[in-house]
PDB file of C-alpha atoms in Angstrom:
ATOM      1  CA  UNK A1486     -10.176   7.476   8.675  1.00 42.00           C
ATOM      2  CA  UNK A1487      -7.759   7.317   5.488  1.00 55.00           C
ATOM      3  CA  UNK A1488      -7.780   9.500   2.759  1.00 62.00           C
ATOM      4  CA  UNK A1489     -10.378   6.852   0.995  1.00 74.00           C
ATOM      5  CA  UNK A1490     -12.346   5.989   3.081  1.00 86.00           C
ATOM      6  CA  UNK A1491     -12.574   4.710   6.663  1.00 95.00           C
ATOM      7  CA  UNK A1492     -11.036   1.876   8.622  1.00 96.00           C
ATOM      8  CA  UNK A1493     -12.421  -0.033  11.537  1.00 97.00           C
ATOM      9  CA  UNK A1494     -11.085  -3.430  13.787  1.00 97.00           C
ATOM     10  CA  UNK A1495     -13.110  -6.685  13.823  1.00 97.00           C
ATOM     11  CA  UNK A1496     -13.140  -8.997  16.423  1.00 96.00           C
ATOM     12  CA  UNK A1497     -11.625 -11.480  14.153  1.00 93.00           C
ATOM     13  CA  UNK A1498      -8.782  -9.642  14.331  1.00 93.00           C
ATOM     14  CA  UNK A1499      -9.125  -8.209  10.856  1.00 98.00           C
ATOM     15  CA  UNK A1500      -9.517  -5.187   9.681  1.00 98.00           C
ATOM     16  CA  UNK A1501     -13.308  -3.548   7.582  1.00 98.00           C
ATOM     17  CA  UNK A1502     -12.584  -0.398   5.183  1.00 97.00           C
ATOM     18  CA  UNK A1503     -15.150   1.643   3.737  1.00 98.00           C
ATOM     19  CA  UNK A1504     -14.215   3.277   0.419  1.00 98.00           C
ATOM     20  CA  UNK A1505     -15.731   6.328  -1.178  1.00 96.00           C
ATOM     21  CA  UNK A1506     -14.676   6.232  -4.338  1.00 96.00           C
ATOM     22  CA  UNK A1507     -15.852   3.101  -6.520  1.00 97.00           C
ATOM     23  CA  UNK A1508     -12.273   3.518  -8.509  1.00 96.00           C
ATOM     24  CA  UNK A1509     -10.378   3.528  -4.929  1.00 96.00           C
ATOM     25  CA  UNK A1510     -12.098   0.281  -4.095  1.00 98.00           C
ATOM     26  CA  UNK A1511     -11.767  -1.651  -7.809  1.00 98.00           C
ATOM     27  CA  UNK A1512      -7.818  -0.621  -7.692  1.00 97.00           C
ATOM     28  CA  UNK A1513      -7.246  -1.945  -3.699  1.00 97.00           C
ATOM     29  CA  UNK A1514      -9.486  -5.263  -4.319  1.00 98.00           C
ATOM     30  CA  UNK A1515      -7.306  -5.415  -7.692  1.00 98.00           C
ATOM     31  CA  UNK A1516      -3.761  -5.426  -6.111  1.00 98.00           C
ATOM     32  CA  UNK A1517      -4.829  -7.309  -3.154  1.00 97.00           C
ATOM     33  CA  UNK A1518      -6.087 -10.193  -5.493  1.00 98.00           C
ATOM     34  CA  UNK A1519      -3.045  -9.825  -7.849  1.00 98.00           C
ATOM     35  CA  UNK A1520      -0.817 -10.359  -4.608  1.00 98.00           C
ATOM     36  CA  UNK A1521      -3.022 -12.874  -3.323  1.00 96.00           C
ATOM     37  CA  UNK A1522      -3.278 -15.213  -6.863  1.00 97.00           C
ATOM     38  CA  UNK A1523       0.815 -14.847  -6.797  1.00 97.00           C
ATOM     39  CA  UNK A1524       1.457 -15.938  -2.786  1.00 96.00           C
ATOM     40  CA  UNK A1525       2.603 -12.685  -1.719  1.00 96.00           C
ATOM     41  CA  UNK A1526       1.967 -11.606   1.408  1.00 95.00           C
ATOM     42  CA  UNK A1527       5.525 -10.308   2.106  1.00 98.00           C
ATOM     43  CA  UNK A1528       7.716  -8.052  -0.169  1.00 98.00           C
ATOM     44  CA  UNK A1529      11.440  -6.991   0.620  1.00 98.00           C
ATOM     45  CA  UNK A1530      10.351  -7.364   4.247  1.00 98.00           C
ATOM     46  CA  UNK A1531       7.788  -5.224   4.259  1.00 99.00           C
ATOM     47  CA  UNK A1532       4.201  -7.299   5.154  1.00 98.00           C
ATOM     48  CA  UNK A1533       1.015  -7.282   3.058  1.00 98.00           C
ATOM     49  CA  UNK A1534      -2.508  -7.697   4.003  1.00 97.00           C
ATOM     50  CA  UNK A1535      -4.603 -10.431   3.148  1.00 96.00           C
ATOM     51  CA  UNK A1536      -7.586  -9.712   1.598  1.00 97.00           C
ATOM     52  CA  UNK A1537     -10.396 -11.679   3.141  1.00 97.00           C
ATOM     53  CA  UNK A1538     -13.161 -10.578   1.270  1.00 98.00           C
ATOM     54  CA  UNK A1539     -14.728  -7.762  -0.784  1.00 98.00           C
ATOM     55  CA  UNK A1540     -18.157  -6.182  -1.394  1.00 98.00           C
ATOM     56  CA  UNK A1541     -18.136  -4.306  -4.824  1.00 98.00           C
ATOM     57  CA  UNK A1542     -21.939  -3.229  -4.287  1.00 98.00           C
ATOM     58  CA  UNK A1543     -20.993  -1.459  -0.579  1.00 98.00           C
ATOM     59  CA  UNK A1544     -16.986  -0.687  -1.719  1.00 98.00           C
ATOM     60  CA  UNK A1545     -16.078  -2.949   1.375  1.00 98.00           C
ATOM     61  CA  UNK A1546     -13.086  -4.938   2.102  1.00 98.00           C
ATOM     62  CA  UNK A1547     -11.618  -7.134   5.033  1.00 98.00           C
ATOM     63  CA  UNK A1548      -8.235  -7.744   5.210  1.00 97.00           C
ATOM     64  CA  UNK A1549      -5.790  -9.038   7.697  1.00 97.00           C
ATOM     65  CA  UNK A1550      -4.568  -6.698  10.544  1.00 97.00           C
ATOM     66  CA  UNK A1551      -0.527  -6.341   9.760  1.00 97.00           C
ATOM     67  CA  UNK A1552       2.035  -4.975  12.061  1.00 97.00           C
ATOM     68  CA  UNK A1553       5.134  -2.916  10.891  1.00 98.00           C
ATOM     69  CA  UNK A1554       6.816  -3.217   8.970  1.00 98.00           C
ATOM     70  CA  UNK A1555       4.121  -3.060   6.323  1.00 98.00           C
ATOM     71  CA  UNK A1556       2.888  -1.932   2.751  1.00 98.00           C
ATOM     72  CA  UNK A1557      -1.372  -1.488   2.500  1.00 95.00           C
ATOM     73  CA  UNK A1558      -3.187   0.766   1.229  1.00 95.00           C
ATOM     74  CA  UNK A1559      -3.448   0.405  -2.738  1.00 96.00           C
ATOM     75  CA  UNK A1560      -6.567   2.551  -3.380  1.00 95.00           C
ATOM     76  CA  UNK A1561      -4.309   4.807  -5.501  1.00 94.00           C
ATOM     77  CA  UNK A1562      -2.190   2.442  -7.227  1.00 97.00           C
ATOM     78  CA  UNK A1563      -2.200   1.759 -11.162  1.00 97.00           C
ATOM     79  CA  UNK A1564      -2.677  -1.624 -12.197  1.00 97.00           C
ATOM     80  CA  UNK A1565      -0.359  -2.979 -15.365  1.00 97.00           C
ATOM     81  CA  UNK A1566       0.663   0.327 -16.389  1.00 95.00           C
ATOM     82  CA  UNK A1567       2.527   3.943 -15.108  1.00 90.00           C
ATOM     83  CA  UNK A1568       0.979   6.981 -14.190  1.00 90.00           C
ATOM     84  CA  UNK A1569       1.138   9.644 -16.933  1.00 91.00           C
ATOM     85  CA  UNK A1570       2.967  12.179 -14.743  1.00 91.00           C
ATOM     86  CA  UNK A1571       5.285  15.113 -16.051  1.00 93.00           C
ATOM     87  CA  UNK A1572       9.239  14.322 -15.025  1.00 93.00           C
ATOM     88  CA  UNK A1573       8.771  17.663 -13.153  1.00 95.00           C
ATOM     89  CA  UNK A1574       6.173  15.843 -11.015  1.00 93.00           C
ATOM     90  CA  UNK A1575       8.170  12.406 -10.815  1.00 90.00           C
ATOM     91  CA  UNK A1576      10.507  14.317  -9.274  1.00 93.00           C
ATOM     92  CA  UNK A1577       8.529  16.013  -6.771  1.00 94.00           C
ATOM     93  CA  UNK A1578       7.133  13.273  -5.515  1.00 92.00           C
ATOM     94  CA  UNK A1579      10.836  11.535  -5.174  1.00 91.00           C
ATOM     95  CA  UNK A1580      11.957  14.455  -3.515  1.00 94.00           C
ATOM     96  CA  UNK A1581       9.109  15.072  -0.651  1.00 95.00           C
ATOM     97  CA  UNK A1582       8.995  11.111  -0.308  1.00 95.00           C
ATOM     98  CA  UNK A1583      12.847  10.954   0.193  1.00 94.00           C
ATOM     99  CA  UNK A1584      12.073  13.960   3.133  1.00 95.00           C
ATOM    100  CA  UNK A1585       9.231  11.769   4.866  1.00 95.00           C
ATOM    101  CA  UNK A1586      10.907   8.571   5.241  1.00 96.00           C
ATOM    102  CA  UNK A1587      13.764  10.368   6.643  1.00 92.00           C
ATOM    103  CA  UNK A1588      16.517   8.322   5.365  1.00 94.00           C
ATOM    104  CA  UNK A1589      14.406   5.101   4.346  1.00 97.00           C
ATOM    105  CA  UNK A1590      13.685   6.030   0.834  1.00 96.00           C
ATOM    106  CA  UNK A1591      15.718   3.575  -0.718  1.00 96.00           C
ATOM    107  CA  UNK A1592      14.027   0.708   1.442  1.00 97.00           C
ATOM    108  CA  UNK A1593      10.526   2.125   0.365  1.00 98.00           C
ATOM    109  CA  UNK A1594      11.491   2.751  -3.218  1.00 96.00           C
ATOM    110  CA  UNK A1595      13.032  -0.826  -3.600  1.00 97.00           C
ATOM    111  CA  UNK A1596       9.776  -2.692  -2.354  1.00 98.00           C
ATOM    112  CA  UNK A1597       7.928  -0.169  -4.268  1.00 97.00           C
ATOM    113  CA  UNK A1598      10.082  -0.948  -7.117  1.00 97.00           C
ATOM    114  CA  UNK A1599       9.320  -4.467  -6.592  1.00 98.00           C
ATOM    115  CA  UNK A1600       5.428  -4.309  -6.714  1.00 98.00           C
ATOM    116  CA  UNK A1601       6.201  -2.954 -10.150  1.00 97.00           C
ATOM    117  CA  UNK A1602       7.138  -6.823 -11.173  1.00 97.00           C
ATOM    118  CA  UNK A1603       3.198  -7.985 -10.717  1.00 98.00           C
ATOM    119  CA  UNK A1604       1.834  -4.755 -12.563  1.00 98.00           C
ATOM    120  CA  UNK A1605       1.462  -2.771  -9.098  1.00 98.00           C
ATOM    121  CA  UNK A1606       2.823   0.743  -9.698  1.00 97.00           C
ATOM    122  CA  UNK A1607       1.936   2.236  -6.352  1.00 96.00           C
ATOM    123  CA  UNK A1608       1.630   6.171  -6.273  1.00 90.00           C
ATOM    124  CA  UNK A1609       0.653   6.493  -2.540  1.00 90.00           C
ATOM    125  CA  UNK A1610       4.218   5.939  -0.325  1.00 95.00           C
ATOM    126  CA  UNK A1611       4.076   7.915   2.853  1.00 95.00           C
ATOM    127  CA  UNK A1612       4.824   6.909   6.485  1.00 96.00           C
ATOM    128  CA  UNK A1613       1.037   5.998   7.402  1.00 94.00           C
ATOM    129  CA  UNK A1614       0.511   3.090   4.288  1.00 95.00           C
ATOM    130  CA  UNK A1615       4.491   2.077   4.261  1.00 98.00           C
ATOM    131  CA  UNK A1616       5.607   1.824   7.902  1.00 98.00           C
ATOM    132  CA  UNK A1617       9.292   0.916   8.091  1.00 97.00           C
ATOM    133  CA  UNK A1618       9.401   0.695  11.872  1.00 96.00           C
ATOM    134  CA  UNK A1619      11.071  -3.120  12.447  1.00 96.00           C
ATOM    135  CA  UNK A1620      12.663  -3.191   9.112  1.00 97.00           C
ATOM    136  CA  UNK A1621      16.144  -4.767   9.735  1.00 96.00           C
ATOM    137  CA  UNK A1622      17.363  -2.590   7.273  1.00 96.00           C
ATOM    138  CA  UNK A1623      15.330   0.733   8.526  1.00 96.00           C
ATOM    139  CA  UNK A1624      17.274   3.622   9.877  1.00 93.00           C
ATOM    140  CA  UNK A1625      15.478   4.044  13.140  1.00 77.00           C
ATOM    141  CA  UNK A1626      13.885   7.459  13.693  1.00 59.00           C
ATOM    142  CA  UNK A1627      13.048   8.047  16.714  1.00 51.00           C
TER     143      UNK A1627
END
């Protein structure tokens, strides 16, 4: 269960998500296709799902299955432009990110940083959508 919707395994080795929110679902299937039109599938070493296929009528997706390290979940990301946040909240959010990835930030922020290049400003980096674990560059926290 995610924090959009819910996830289940194929037995084509891919993966169905449910979405609850119609907005969720337009701005995954967005990224996914913006990646997908521009070959990427891979970004500072981090691994991106495929997108198989989409249902806009049931807010379903299938995507590839991805082991870490990996980047998915774009339900929450902006497409072509920032979020509108206060600099107070900016730097929240760098601060309790910088705490969760437990000295990976700067990984996370750079691949972050470079979704930003395809008009993918993703708002939703925690440990369970950006797993580090693998990374050749991670600090490993065991």
């Amino acid at each position: 269960m995610g924090q959009e919707g819910s996830v289940w395994p194929t037995d084509n080795e891919t993966a169905i998500k449910v979405f609850d929110r119609e907005r969720n679902f337009n701005s995954e299937v967005s990224c996914y296709e913006i990646l997908r039109d521009n070959q990427i599938y891979e970004i500072d070493g981090f691994t991106i799902p495929h997108l198989i296929d989409s249902d806009s009528e049931l807010l379903v997706v299938e995507m590839t299955i991805v082991a870490p390290p990996f980047i998915l979940d774009f339900g929450k990301a902006y497409i072509n432009r920032r979020p509108d946040f206060s600099e107070s909240v900016m730097e929240y959010y760098e601060q309790e990110r910088a705490e969760m990835f437990e000295g990976n930030w700067d990984l996370v922020d750079s691949a972050v940083s470079s979704l930003e290049q395809f008009g993918i400003f993703y708002w939703d980096a925690r440990p369970g959508n950006i797993d580090c674990r693998n990374h050749p560059l991670a600090k490993q926290n065991d």
